[in-house]
CSV table of C-alpha atoms in Angstrom, one decimal:
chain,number,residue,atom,x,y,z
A,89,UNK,CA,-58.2,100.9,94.5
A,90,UNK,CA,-57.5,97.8,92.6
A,91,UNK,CA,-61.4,96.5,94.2
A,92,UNK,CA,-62.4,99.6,92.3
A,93,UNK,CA,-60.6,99.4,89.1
A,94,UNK,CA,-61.5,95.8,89.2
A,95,UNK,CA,-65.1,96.3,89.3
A,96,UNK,CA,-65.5,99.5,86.6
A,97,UNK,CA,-63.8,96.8,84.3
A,98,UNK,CA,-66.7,94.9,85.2
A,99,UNK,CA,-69.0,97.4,84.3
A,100,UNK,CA,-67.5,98.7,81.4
A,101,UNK,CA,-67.8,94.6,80.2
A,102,UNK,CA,-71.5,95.0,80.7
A,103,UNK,CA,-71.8,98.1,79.2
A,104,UNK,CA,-71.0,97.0,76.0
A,105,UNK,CA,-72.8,93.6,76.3
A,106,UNK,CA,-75.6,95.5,76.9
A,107,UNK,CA,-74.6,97.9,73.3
A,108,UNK,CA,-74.4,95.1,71.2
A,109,UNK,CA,-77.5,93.3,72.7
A,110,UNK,CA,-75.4,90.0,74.3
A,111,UNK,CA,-76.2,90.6,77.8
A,112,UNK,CA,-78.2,87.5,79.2
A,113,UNK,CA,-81.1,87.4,81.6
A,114,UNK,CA,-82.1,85.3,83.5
A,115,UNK,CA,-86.3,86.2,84.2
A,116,UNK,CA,-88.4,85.0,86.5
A,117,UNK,CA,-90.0,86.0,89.6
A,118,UNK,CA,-88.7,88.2,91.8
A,119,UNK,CA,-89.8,88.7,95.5
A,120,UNK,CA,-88.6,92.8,96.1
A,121,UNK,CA,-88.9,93.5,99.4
A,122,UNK,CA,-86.6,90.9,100.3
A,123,UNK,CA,-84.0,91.9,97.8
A,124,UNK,CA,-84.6,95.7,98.7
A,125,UNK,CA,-84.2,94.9,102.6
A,126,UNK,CA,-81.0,93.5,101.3
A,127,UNK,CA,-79.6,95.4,99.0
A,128,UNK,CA,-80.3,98.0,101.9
A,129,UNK,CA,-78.5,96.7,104.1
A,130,UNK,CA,-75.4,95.6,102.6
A,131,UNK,CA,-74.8,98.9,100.7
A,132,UNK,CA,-76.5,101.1,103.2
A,133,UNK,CA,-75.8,100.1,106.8
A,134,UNK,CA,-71.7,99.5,106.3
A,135,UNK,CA,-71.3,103.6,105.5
A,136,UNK,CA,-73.4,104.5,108.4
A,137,UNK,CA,-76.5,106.0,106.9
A,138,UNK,CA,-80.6,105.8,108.0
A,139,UNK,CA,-82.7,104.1,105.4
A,140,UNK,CA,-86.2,103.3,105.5
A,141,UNK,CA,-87.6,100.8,103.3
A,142,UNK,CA,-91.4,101.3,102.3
A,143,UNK,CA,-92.9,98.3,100.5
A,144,UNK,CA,-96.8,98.0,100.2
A,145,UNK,CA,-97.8,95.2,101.8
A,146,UNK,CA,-98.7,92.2,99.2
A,147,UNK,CA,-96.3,93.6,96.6
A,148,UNK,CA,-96.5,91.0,94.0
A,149,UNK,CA,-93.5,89.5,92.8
A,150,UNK,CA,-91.9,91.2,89.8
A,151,UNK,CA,-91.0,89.6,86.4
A,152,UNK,CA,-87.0,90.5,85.9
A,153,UNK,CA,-83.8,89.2,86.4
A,154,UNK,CA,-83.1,89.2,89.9
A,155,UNK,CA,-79.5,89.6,90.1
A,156,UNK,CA,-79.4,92.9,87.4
A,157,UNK,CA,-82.2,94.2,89.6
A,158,UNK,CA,-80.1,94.2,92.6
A,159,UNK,CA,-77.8,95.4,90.5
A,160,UNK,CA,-79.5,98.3,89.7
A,161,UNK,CA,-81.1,98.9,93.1
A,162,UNK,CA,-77.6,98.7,94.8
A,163,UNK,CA,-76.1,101.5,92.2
A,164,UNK,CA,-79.0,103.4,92.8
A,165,UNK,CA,-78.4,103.0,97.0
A,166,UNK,CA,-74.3,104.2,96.3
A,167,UNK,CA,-75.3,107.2,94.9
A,168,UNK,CA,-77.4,108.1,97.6
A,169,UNK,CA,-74.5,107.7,99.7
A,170,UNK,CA,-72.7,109.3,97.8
A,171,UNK,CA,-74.7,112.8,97.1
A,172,UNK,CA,-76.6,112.8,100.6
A,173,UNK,CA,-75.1,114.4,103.9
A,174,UNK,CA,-74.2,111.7,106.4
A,175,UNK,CA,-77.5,111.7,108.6
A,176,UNK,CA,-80.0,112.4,106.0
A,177,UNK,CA,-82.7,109.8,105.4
A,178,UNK,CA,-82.7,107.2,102.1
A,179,UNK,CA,-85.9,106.4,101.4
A,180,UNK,CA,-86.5,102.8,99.3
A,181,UNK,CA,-90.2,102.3,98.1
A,182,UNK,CA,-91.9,99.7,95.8
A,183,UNK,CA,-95.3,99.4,95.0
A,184,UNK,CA,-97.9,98.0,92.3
A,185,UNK,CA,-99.4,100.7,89.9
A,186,UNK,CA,-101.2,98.6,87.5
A,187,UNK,CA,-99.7,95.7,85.3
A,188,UNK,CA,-96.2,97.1,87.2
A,189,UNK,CA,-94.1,97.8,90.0
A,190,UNK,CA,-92.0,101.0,90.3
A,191,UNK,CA,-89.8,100.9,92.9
A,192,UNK,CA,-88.0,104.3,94.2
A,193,UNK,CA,-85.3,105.6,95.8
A,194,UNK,CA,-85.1,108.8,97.2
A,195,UNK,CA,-82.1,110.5,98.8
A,196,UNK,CA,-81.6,113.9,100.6
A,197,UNK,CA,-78.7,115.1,98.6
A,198,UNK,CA,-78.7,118.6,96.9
A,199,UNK,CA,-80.7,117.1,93.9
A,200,UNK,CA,-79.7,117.7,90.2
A,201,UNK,CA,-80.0,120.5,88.3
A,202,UNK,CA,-82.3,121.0,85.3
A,203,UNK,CA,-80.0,121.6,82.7
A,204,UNK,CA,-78.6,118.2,83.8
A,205,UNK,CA,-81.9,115.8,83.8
A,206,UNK,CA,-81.8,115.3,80.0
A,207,UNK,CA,-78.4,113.9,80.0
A,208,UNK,CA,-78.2,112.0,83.6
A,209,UNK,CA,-78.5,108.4,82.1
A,210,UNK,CA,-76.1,108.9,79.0
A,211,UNK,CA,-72.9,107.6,79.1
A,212,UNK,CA,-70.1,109.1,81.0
A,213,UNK,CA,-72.5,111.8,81.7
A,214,UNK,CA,-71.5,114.0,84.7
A,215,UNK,CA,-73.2,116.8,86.2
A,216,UNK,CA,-70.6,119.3,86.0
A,217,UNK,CA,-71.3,121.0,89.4
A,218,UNK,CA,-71.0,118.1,91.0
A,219,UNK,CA,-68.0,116.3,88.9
A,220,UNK,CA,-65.7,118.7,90.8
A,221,UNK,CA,-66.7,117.3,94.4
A,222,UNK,CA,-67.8,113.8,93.7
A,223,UNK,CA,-66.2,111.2,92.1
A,224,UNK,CA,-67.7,108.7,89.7
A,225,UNK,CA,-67.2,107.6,85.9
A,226,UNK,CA,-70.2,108.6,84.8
A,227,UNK,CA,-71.3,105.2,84.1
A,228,UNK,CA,-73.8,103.6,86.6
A,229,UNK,CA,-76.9,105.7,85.6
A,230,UNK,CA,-76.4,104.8,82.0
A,231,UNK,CA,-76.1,101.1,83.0
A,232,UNK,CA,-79.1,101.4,85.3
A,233,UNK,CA,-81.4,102.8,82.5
A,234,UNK,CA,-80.2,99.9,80.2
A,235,UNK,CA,-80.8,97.1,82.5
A,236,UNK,CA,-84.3,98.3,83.1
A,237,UNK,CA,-85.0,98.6,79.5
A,238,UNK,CA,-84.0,95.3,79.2
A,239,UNK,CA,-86.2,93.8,81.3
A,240,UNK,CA,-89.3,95.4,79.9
A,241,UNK,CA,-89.2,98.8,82.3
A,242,UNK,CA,-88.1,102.3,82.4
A,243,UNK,CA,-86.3,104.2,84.8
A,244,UNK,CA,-87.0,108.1,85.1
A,245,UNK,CA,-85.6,111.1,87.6
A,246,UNK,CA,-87.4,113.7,89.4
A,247,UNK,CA,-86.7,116.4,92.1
A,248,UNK,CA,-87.6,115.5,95.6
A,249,UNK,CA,-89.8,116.9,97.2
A,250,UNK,CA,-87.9,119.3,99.7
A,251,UNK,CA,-84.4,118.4,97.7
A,252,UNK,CA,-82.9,115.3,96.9
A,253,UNK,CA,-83.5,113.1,94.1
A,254,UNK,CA,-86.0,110.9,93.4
A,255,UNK,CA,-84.8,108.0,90.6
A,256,UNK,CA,-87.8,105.1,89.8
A,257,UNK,CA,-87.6,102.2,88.1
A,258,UNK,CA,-90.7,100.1,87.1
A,259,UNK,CA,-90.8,96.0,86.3
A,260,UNK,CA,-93.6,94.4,85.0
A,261,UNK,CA,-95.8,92.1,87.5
A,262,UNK,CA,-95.7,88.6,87.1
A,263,UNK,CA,-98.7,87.8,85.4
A,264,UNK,CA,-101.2,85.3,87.4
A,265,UNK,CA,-100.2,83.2,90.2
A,266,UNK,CA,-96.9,82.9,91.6
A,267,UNK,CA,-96.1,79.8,89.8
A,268,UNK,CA,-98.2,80.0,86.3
A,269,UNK,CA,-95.0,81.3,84.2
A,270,UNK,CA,-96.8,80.4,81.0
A,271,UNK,CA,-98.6,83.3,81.6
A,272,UNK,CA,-96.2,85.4,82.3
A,273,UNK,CA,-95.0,88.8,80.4
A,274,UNK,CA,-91.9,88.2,77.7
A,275,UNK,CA,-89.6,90.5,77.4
C-alpha cells in the first residue's frame, strides 16, 4: 500500500507539472521495439498474462522522450491487466504511418462503453460500470494523453474488434538519419 500511495503522489506531482507547463523532456531518438519488449515484460510477465508484441520490421526510431514513453506504454500495459480476464491475449503493436509512429495496445477486457469514450482521458474520469469492480484513481489515462501531447502526438480509444479496447498513441519519426538531429521534428 505505501508502494502505491507512494507512487500516485508521484503522479499527482506530474500531473500538475504537466497543468502548468513545467514538466521537462528530454527528446531524442527512441528505438521502440526495444522499450516495448520491455515495458512488456516487466509489467506483463510478473502477473502472469500472454502478450504479443507486433513491431514492423525497420520501425524507425521515434522522436520523444524515452522515459515518459515507457511511461505511457507501461500505464497503458496495467490496464490491460487490469480490465482483461487472466488468459486473454495483450496485443502491443507499433508501426510507421507516414511522418509517424502509432503504437497500440489492445487488450481483451469487456471494452468501454460509449457514453464513456468522450470522457476516458479527463481527469479522475471513471467509467462508472466499471468504478464499482476495478480500482483506480482515475488518473493514468489523463496523464497518458498529456504526455503524448507533449511530445508532439495524440493518443485516441476505439473498440476492439471482437471486445476489448484498443488505445493508440502516435510519435513523430525522427526526421533523416539516425544521427542527423538537426533535422529532426521540434516539439
Amino acid at each position: 500500500e505505501s508502494h502505491r500511495l507512494s507512487r500516485l503522489i508521484q503522479t499527482i506531482r506530474g500531473v500538475s507539472r504537466l497543468e502548468a507547463g513545467r514538466l521537462r523532456l528530454h527528446l531524442g531518438p527512441v528505438a521502440l521495439e526495444p522499450l516495448l519488449a520491455r515495458a512488456g515484460a516487466a509489467t506483463l510477465g510478473p502477473v502472469g498474462y500472454s502478450w504479443t508484441l507486433q513491431a514492423e520490421p525497420g520501425l524507425p526510431p521515434a522522436w520523444a522522450d524515452e522515459v515518459r514513453v515507457e511511461e505511457v506504454v507501461r500505464n497503458l500495459l496495467e490496464n490491460a491487466a487490469k480490465y482483461s480476464p487472466v488468459g486473454t491475449d495483450v496485443v502491443v503493436s507499433a508501426k510507421q504511418v507516414g511522418s509517424e509512429v502509432i503504437v497500440a495496445v489492445l487488450d481483451g477486457g469487456p471494452g468501454i462503453p460509449a457514453a464513456s469514450l468522450d470522457h476516458i482521458f479527463d481527469l479522475f474520469y471513471r467509467d462508472p460500470t466499471m468504478a464499482r469492480t476495478v480500482a483506480g484513481s482515475g488518473i493514468g489515462l489523463f496523464v497518458c494523453r498529456n504526455l503524448a501531447e507533449a511530445m508532439g502526438g495524440r493518443m485516441d480509444v476505439a473498440p476492439g474488434r471482437g471486445g476489448g479496447a484498443l488505445f493508440t498513441f502516435s510519435l513523430s519519426v525522427l526526421a533523416g538519419d539516425e544521427g542527423d538531429l538537426a533535422r529532426a521534428p521540434v516539439r
